[in-house]
Short mmCIF file of C-alpha atoms and ligand atoms in Angstrom, two decimals:
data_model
loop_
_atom_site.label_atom_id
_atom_site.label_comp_id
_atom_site.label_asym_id
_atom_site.label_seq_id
_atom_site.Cartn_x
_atom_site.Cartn_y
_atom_site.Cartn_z
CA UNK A 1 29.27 7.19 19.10
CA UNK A 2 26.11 8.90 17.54
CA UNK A 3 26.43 11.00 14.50
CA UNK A 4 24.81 14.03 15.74
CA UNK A 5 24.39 15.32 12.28
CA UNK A 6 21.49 12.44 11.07
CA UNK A 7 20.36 11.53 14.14
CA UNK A 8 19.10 14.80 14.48
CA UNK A 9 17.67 14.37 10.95
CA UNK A 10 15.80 11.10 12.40
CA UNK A 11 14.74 12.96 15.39
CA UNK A 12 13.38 16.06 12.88
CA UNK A 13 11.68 12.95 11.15
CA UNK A 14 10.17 11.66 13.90
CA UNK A 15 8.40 14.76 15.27
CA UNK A 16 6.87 15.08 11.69
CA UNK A 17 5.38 12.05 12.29
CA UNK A 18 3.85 12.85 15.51
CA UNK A 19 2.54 16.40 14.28
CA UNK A 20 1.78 16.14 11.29
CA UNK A 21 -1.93 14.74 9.76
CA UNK A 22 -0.09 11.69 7.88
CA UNK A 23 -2.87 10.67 4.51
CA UNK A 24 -0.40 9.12 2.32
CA UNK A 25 -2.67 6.11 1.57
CA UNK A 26 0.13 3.36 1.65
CA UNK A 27 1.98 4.34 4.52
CA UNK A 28 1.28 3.42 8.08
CA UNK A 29 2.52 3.80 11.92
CA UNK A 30 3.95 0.56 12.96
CA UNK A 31 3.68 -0.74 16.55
CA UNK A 32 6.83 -0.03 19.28
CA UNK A 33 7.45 -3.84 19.21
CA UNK A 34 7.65 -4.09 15.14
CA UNK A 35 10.47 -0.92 15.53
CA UNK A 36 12.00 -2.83 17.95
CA UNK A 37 12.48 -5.77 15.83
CA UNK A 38 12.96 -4.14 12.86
CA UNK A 39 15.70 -2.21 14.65
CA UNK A 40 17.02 -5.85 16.44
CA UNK A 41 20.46 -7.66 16.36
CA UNK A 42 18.85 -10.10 14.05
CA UNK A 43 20.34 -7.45 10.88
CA UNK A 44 23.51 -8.90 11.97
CA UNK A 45 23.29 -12.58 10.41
CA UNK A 46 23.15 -13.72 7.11
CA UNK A 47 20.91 -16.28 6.33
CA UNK A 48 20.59 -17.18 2.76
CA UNK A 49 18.38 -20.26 1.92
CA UNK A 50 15.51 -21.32 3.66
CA UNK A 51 14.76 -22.45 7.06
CA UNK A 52 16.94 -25.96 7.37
CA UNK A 53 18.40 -25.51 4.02
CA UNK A 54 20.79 -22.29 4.43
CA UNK A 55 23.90 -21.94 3.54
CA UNK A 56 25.11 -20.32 7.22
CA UNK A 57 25.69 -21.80 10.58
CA UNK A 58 24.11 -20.17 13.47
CA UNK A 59 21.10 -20.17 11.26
CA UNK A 60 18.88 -22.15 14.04
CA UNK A 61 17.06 -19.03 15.97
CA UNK A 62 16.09 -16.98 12.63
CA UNK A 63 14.81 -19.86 11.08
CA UNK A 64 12.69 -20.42 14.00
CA UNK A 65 11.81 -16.19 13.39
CA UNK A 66 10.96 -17.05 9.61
CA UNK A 67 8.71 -20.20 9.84
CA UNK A 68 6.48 -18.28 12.68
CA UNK A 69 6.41 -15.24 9.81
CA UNK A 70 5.76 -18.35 7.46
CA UNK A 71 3.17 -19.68 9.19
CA UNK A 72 1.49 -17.24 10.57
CA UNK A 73 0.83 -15.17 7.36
CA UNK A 74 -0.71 -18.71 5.74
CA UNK A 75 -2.64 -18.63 8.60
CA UNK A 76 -3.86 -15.33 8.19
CA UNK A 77 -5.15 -15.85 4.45
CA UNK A 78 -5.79 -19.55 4.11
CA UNK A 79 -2.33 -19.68 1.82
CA UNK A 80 -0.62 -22.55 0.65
CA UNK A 81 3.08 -21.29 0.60
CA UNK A 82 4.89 -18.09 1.45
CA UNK A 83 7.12 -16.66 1.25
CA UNK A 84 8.49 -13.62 3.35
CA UNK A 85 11.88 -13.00 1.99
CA UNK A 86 10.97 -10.23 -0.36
CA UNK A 87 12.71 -6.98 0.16
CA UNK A 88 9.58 -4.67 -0.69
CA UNK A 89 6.39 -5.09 -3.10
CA UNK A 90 8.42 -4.69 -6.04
CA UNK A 91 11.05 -7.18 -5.82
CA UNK A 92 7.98 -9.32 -5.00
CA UNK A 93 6.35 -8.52 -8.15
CA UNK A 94 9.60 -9.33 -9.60
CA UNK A 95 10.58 -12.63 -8.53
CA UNK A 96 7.05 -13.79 -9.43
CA UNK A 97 7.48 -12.82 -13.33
CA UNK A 98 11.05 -14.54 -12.93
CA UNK A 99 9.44 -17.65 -11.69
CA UNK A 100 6.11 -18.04 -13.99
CA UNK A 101 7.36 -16.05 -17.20
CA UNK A 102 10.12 -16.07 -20.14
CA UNK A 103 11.37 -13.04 -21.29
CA UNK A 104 9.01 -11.33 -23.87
CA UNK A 105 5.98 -13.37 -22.56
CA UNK A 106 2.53 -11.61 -22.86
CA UNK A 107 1.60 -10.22 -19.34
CA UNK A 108 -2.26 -8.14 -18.84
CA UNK A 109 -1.81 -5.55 -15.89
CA UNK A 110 -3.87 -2.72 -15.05
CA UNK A 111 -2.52 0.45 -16.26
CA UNK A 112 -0.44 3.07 -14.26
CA UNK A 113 -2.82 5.73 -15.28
CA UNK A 114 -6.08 4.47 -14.10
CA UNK A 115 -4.72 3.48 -10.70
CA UNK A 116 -2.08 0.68 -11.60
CA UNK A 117 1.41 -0.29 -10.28
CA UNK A 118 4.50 0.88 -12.17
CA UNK A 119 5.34 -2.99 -11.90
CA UNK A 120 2.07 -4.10 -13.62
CA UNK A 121 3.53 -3.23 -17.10
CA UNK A 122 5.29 0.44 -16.81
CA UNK A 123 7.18 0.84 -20.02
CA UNK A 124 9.98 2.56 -17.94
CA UNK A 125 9.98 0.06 -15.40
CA UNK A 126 11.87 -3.64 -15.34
CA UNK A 127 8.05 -5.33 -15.88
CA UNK A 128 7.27 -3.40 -18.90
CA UNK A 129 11.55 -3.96 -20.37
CA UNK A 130 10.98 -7.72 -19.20
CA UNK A 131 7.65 -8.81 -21.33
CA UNK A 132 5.03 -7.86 -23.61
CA UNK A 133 2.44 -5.63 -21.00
CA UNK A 134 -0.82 -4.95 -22.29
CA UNK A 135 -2.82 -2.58 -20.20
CA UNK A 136 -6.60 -2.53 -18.63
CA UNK A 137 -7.58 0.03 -16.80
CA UNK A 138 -11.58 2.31 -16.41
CA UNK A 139 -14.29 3.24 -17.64
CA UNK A 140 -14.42 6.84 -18.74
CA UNK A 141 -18.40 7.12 -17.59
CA UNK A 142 -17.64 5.37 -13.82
CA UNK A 143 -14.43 5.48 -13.25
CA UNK A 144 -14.28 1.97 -11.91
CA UNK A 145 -12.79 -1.21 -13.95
CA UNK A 146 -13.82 -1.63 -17.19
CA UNK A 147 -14.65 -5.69 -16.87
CA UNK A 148 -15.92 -5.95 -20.16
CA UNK A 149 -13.09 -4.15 -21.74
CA UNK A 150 -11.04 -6.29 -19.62
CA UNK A 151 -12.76 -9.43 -20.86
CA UNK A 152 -12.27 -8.42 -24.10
CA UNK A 153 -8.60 -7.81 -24.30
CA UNK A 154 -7.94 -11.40 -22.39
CA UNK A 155 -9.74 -13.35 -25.37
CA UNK A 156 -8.07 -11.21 -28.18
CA UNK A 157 -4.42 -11.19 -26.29
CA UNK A 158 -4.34 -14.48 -24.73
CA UNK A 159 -1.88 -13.55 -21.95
CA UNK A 160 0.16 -16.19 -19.83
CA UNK A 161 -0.47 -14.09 -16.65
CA UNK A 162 -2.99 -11.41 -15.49
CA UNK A 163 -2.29 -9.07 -12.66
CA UNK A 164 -4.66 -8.03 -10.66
CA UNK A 165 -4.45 -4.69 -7.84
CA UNK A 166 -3.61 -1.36 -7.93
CA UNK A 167 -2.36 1.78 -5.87
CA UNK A 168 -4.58 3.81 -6.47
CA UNK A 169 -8.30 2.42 -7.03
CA UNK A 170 -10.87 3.56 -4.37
CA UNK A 171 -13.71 0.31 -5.01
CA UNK A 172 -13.82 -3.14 -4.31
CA UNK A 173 -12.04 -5.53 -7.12
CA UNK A 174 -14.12 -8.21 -8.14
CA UNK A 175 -11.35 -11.09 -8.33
CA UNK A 176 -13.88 -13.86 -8.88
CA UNK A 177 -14.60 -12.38 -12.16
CA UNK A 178 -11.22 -11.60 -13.33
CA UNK A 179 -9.63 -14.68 -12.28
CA UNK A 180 -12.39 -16.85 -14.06
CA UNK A 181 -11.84 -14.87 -17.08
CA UNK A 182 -8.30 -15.07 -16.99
CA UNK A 183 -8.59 -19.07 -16.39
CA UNK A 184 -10.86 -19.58 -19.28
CA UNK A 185 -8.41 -18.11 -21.46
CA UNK A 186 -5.42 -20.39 -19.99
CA UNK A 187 -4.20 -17.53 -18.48
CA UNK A 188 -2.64 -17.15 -14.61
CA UNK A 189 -4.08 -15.01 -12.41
CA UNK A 190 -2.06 -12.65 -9.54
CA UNK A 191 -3.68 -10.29 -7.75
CA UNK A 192 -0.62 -7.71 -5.63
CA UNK A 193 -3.25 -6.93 -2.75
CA UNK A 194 -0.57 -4.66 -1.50
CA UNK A 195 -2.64 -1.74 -0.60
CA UNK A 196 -5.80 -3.70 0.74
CA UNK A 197 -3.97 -6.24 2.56
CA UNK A 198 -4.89 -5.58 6.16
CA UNK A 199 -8.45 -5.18 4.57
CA UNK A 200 -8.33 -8.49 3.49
CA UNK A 201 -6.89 -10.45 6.57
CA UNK A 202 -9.51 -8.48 8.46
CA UNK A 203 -12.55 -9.84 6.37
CA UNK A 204 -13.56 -6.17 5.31
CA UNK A 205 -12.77 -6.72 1.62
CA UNK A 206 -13.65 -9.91 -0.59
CA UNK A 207 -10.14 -12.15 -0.49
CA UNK A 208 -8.47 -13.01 -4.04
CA UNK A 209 -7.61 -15.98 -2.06
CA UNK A 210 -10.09 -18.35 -3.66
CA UNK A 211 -9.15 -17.30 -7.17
CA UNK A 212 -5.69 -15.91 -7.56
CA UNK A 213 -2.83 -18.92 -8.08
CA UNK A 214 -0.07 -16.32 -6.90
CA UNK A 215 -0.97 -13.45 -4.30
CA UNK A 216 1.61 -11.01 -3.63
CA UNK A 217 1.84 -7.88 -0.88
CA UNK A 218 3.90 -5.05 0.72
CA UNK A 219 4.21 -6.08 4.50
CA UNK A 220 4.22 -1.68 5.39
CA UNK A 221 0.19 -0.53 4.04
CA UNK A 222 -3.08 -1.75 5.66
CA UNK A 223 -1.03 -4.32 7.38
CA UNK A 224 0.95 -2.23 9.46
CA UNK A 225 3.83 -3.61 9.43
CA UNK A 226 7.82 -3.08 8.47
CA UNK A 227 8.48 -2.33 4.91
CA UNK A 228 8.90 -5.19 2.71
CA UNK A 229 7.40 -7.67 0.43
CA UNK A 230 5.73 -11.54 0.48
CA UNK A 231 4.25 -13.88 -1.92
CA UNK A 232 1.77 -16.13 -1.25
CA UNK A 233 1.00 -19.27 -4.07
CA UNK A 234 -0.44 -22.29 -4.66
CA UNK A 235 1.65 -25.28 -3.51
CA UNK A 236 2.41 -26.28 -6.92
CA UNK A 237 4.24 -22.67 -7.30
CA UNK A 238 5.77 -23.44 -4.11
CA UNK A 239 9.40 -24.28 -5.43
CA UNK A 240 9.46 -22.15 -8.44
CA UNK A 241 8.54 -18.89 -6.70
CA UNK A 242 11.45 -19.93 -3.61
CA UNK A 243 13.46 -20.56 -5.94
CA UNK A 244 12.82 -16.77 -7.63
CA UNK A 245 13.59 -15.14 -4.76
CA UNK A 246 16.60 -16.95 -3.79
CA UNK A 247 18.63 -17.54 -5.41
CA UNK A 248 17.00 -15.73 -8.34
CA UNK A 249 16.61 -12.18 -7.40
CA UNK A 250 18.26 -11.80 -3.30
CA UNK A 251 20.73 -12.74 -1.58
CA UNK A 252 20.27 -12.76 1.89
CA UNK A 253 17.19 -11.96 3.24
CA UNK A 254 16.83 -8.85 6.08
CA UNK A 255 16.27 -11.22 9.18
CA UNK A 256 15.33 -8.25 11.26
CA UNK A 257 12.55 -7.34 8.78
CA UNK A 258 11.26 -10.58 8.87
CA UNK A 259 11.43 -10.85 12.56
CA UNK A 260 9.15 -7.31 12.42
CA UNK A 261 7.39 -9.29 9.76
CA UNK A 262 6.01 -11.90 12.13
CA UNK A 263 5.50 -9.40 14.82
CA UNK A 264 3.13 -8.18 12.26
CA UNK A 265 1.23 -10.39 11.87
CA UNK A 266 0.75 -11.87 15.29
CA UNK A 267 -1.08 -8.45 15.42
CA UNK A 268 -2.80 -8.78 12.56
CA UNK A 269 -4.41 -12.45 14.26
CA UNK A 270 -5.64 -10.30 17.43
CA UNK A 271 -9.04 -9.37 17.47
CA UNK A 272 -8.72 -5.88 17.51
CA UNK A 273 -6.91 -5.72 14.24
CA UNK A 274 -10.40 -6.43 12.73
CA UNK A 275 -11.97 -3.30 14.47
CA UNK A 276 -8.56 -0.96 13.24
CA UNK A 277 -9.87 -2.24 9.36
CA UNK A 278 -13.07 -1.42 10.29
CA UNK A 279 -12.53 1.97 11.31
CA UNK A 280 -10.22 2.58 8.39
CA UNK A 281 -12.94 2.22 6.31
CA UNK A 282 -15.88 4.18 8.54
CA UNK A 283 -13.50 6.94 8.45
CA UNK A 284 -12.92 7.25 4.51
CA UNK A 285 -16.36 7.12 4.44
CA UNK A 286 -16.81 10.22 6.63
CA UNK A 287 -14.16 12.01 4.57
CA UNK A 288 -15.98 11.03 1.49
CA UNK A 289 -19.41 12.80 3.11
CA UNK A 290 -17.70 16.38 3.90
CA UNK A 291 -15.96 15.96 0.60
CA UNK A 292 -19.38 15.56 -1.42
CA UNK A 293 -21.43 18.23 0.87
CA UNK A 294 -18.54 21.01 -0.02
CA UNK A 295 -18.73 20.13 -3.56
CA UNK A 296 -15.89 18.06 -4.32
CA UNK A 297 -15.54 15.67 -7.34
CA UNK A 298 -14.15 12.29 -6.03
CA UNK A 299 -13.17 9.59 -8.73
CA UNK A 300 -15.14 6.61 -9.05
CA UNK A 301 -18.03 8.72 -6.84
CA UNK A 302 -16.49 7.58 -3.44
CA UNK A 303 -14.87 4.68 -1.98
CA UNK A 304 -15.24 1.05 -0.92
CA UNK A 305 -12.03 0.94 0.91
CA UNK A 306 -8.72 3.20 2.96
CA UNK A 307 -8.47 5.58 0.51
CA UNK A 308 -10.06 8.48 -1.65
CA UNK A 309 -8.80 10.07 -4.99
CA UNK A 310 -10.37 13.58 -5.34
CA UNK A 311 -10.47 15.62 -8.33
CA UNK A 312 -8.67 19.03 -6.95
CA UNK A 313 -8.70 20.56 -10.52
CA UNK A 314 -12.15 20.14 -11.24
CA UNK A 315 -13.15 20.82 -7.53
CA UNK A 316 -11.12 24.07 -6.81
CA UNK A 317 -9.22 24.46 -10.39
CA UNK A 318 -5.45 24.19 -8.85
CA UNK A 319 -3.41 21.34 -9.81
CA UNK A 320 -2.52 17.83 -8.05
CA UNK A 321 1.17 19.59 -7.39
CA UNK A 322 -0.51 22.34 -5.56
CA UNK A 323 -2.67 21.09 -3.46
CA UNK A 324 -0.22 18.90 -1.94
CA UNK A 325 2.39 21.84 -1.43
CA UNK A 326 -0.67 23.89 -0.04
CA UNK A 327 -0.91 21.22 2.13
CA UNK A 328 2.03 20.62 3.46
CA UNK A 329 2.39 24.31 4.62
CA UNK A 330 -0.20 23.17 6.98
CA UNK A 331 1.00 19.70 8.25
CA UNK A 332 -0.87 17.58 6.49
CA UNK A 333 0.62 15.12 4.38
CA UNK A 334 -0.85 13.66 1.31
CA UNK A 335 0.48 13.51 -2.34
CA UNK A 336 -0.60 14.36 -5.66
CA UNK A 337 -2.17 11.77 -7.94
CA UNK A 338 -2.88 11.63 -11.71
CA UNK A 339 -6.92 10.61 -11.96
CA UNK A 340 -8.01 8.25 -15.14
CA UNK A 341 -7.91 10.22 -18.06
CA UNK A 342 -5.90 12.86 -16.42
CA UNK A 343 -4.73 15.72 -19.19
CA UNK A 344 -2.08 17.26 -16.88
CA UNK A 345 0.97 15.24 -16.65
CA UNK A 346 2.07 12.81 -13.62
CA UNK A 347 4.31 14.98 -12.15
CA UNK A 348 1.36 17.64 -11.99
CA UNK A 349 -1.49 15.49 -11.88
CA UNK A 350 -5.00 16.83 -11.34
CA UNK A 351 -5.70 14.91 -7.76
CA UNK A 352 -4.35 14.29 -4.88
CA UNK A 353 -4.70 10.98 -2.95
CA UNK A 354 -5.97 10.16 0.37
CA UNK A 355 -5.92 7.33 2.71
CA UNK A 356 -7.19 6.57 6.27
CA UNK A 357 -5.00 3.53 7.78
CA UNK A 358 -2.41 5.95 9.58
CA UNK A 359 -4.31 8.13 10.97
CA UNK A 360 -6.91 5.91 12.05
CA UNK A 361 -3.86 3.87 13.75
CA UNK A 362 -3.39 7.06 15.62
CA UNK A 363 -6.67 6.95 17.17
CA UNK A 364 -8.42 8.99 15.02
CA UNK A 365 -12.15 8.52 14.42
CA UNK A 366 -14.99 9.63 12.18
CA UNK A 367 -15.63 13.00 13.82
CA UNK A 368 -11.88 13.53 13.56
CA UNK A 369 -11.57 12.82 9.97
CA UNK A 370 -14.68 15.08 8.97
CA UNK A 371 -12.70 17.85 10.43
CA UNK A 372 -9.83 16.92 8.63
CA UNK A 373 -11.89 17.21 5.26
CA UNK A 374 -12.89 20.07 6.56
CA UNK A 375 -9.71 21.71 7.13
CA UNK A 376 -8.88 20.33 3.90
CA UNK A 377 -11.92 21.67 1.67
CA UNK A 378 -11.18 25.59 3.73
CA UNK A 379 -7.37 25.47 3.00
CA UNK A 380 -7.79 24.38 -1.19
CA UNK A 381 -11.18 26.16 -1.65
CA UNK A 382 -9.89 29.60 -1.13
CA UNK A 383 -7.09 31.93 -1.71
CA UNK A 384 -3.72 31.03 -0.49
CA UNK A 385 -3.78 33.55 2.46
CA UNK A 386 -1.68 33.79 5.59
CA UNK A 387 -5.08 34.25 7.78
CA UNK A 388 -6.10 30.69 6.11
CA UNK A 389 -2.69 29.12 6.93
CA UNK A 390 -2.69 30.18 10.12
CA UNK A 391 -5.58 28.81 11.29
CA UNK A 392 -5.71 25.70 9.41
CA UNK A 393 -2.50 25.26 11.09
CA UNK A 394 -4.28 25.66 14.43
CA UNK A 395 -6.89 23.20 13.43
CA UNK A 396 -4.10 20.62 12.64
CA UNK A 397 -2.38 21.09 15.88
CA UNK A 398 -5.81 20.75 18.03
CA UNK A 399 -6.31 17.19 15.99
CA UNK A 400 -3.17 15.97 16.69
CA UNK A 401 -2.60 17.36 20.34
CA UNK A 402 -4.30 14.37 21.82
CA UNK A 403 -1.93 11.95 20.24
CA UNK A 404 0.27 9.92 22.15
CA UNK A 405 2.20 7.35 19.69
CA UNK A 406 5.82 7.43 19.66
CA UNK A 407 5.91 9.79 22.38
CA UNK A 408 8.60 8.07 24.48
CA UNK A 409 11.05 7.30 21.63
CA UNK A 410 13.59 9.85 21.20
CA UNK A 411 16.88 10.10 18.84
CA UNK A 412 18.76 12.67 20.60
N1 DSN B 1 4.32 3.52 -4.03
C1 DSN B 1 3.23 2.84 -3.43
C2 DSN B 1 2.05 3.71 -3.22
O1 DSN B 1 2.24 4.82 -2.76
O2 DSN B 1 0.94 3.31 -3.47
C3 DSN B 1 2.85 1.61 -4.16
O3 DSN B 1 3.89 0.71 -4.09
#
């Protein structure tokens, strides 16, 4: 019997979805077959271990499910090892620490402020309790990693492990450089490709394959596929990071995510997953045009990859906070962002973030995405007016009329 109470929730949820301009930058629209399996009777079993070496019976079907996640993500990358039992990005971040560090070690991350991870080195978060974080991050003039400063504060701090990747960076990470730096200086390298993943398998931006000894990624970004978490390593990792995960961190892994897991990336092997990173990237490009002609400042100058940080307090003096409420009211989704040297705090922020992968998954192309800077540029430039709502509103809803995804799933 249906609870009529949240499935109407989910079904409120759902329409969102299919009206409303998604630009969170590292969230996605998976494919009916990745729901289905995510939503299969494979959340039903309980599987701890590793495929042939669990510590269930009846384990013989999912362990088939994991190896073709397994193998098909070393595939993908040219990995050594995976492993796909993660429950999201930061339990993947996790179990590496727990497998290559001892508490109090010296870790170099990128910081939180200049586009980082919480789990490179927050002090708040588990990574920054856990070990001695030291931070990298910009350059005030360019806005883009500071690789000198970085050099610098490998030789002087000696860390065991660098991390490489961030949420919030808009150009292309030169790996080769920092892993050679970190290597020369004994350190480990990781690079958590989480938000450039699908980039990556799709050849569209340089792999930290070569370099990094540990790779970790969230399954749900650029990859487009369920929420959750793998780690990729060196064979010689191999059994320490397994080991990490389970029995070090989880218990049982989600089958049914992992099932959606390899579903994902079967998809991300078809040929046509290299055209959808293509277009991701053609189409932050055309936002970043109509951005510069109406005067915007975007950090960094522009972007390399999915997404696009833009300066709303220098561009139209409101705040991060505002311009996402402002809009929301018009059914576009995006969310505030502090920018390197921001002087307003997080929860403010002075920009707001924008990515291309889920709207470009809806079918969206250049022409579509110049309208939706458009729109964008018209609804924070001027005053917050009804007349302005209103027709930004209509602008939305002529975008997204044409969009068919998820429109024969229904919750109630
Ligand atoms: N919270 C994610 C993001 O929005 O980028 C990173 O894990």
């Amino acid at each position: 019997m249906k609870d009529k109470l949240l499935f109407e929730s989910v079904e409120r949820e759902l329409n969102r979805q299919r009206s409303n301009i998604e630009l969170i930058a590292s969230e996605n629209f998976v494919s009916e077959e990745v729901l289905e399996l995510a939503g299969s009777v494979l959340t039903n079993k309980y599987a701890e271990g590793y495929p042939a070496k669990r510590y269930y019976g009846g384990c013989q079907f999912v362990d088939e499910v994991e190896e073709l996640a397994r193998k098909r993500i070393c595939e993908i990358y040219g990995a050594e090892h995976a492993n796909v039992q993660p429950h999201s990005g930061a339990q993947a971040n996790t179990a590496v620490y727990l497998a290559l560090l001892q508490h109090g070690d010296k870790v170099l991350g990128m910081s939180l402020a200049d586009g980082g991870h919480l789990t490179h080195g927050h002090p708040l978060n588990f990574s920054g309790i856990n070990y001695e974080f030291y931070s990298y991050g910009v350059s005030k003039e360019t806005e883009t990693i500071d690789y000198e400063e970085y050099k610098k504060k490998v030789e002087e701090i000696k860390p065991k492990l660098v991390v490489a990747g961030a949420s919030a960076y808009s150009r292309i990470i030169d790996f080769e450089f920092m892993a050679k730096v970190a290597h020369d200086n004994g350190a480990l390298f990781m690079v958590d490709m989480a938000h450039i993943a699908g980039l990556v398998a799709a050849g569209v931006h340089p792999s930290p394959f070569p370099y990094a000894d540990i790779v970790t990624t969230t399954t749900h970004k650029t990859l487009r596929g369920p929420r959750g978490g793998v780690i990729m390593c060196k064979k010689e990792f191999a059994a320490d990071i397994d080991r990490a995960v389970f029995p070090g961190m989880q218990g049982g892994p989600l089958m049914h995510i992992i099932a959606a897991k390899a579903q994902c990336f079967y998809e991300v092997q078809q040929p046509e997953f290299k055209e959808y990173a293509k277009q991701i990237i053609k189409n932050a490009k055309a936002m970043e045009k109509v951005f510069k002609e109406e005067g915007f400042r975007l950090v960094a100058g522009g972007t390399d990859n999915h997404l696009l940080l833009v300066d709303v307090k220098a561009s139209c003096g409101i705040s991060g906070k505002k311009a996402q409420r402002l809009l929301d009211e018009i059914n576009i989704t995006a969310n505030k962002n502090a920018i390197p040297f921001d002087t307003e705090k997080p929860f403010k922020a002075s920009g707001i973030r924008i990515g291309t992968p889920a709207m470009t998954t809806k079918g969206f192309k250049e022409e579509d995405f110049e309208e939706v800077a458009r729109i964008i540029a018209y609804r924070l430039k001027n005053e917050e007016t009804d007349e302005i709502k209103e027709e930004c509103l209509k602008r939305v809803a002529k975008l997204t009329e044409k969009v068919t995804m998820y429109s024969n799933i229904k919750y109630i």
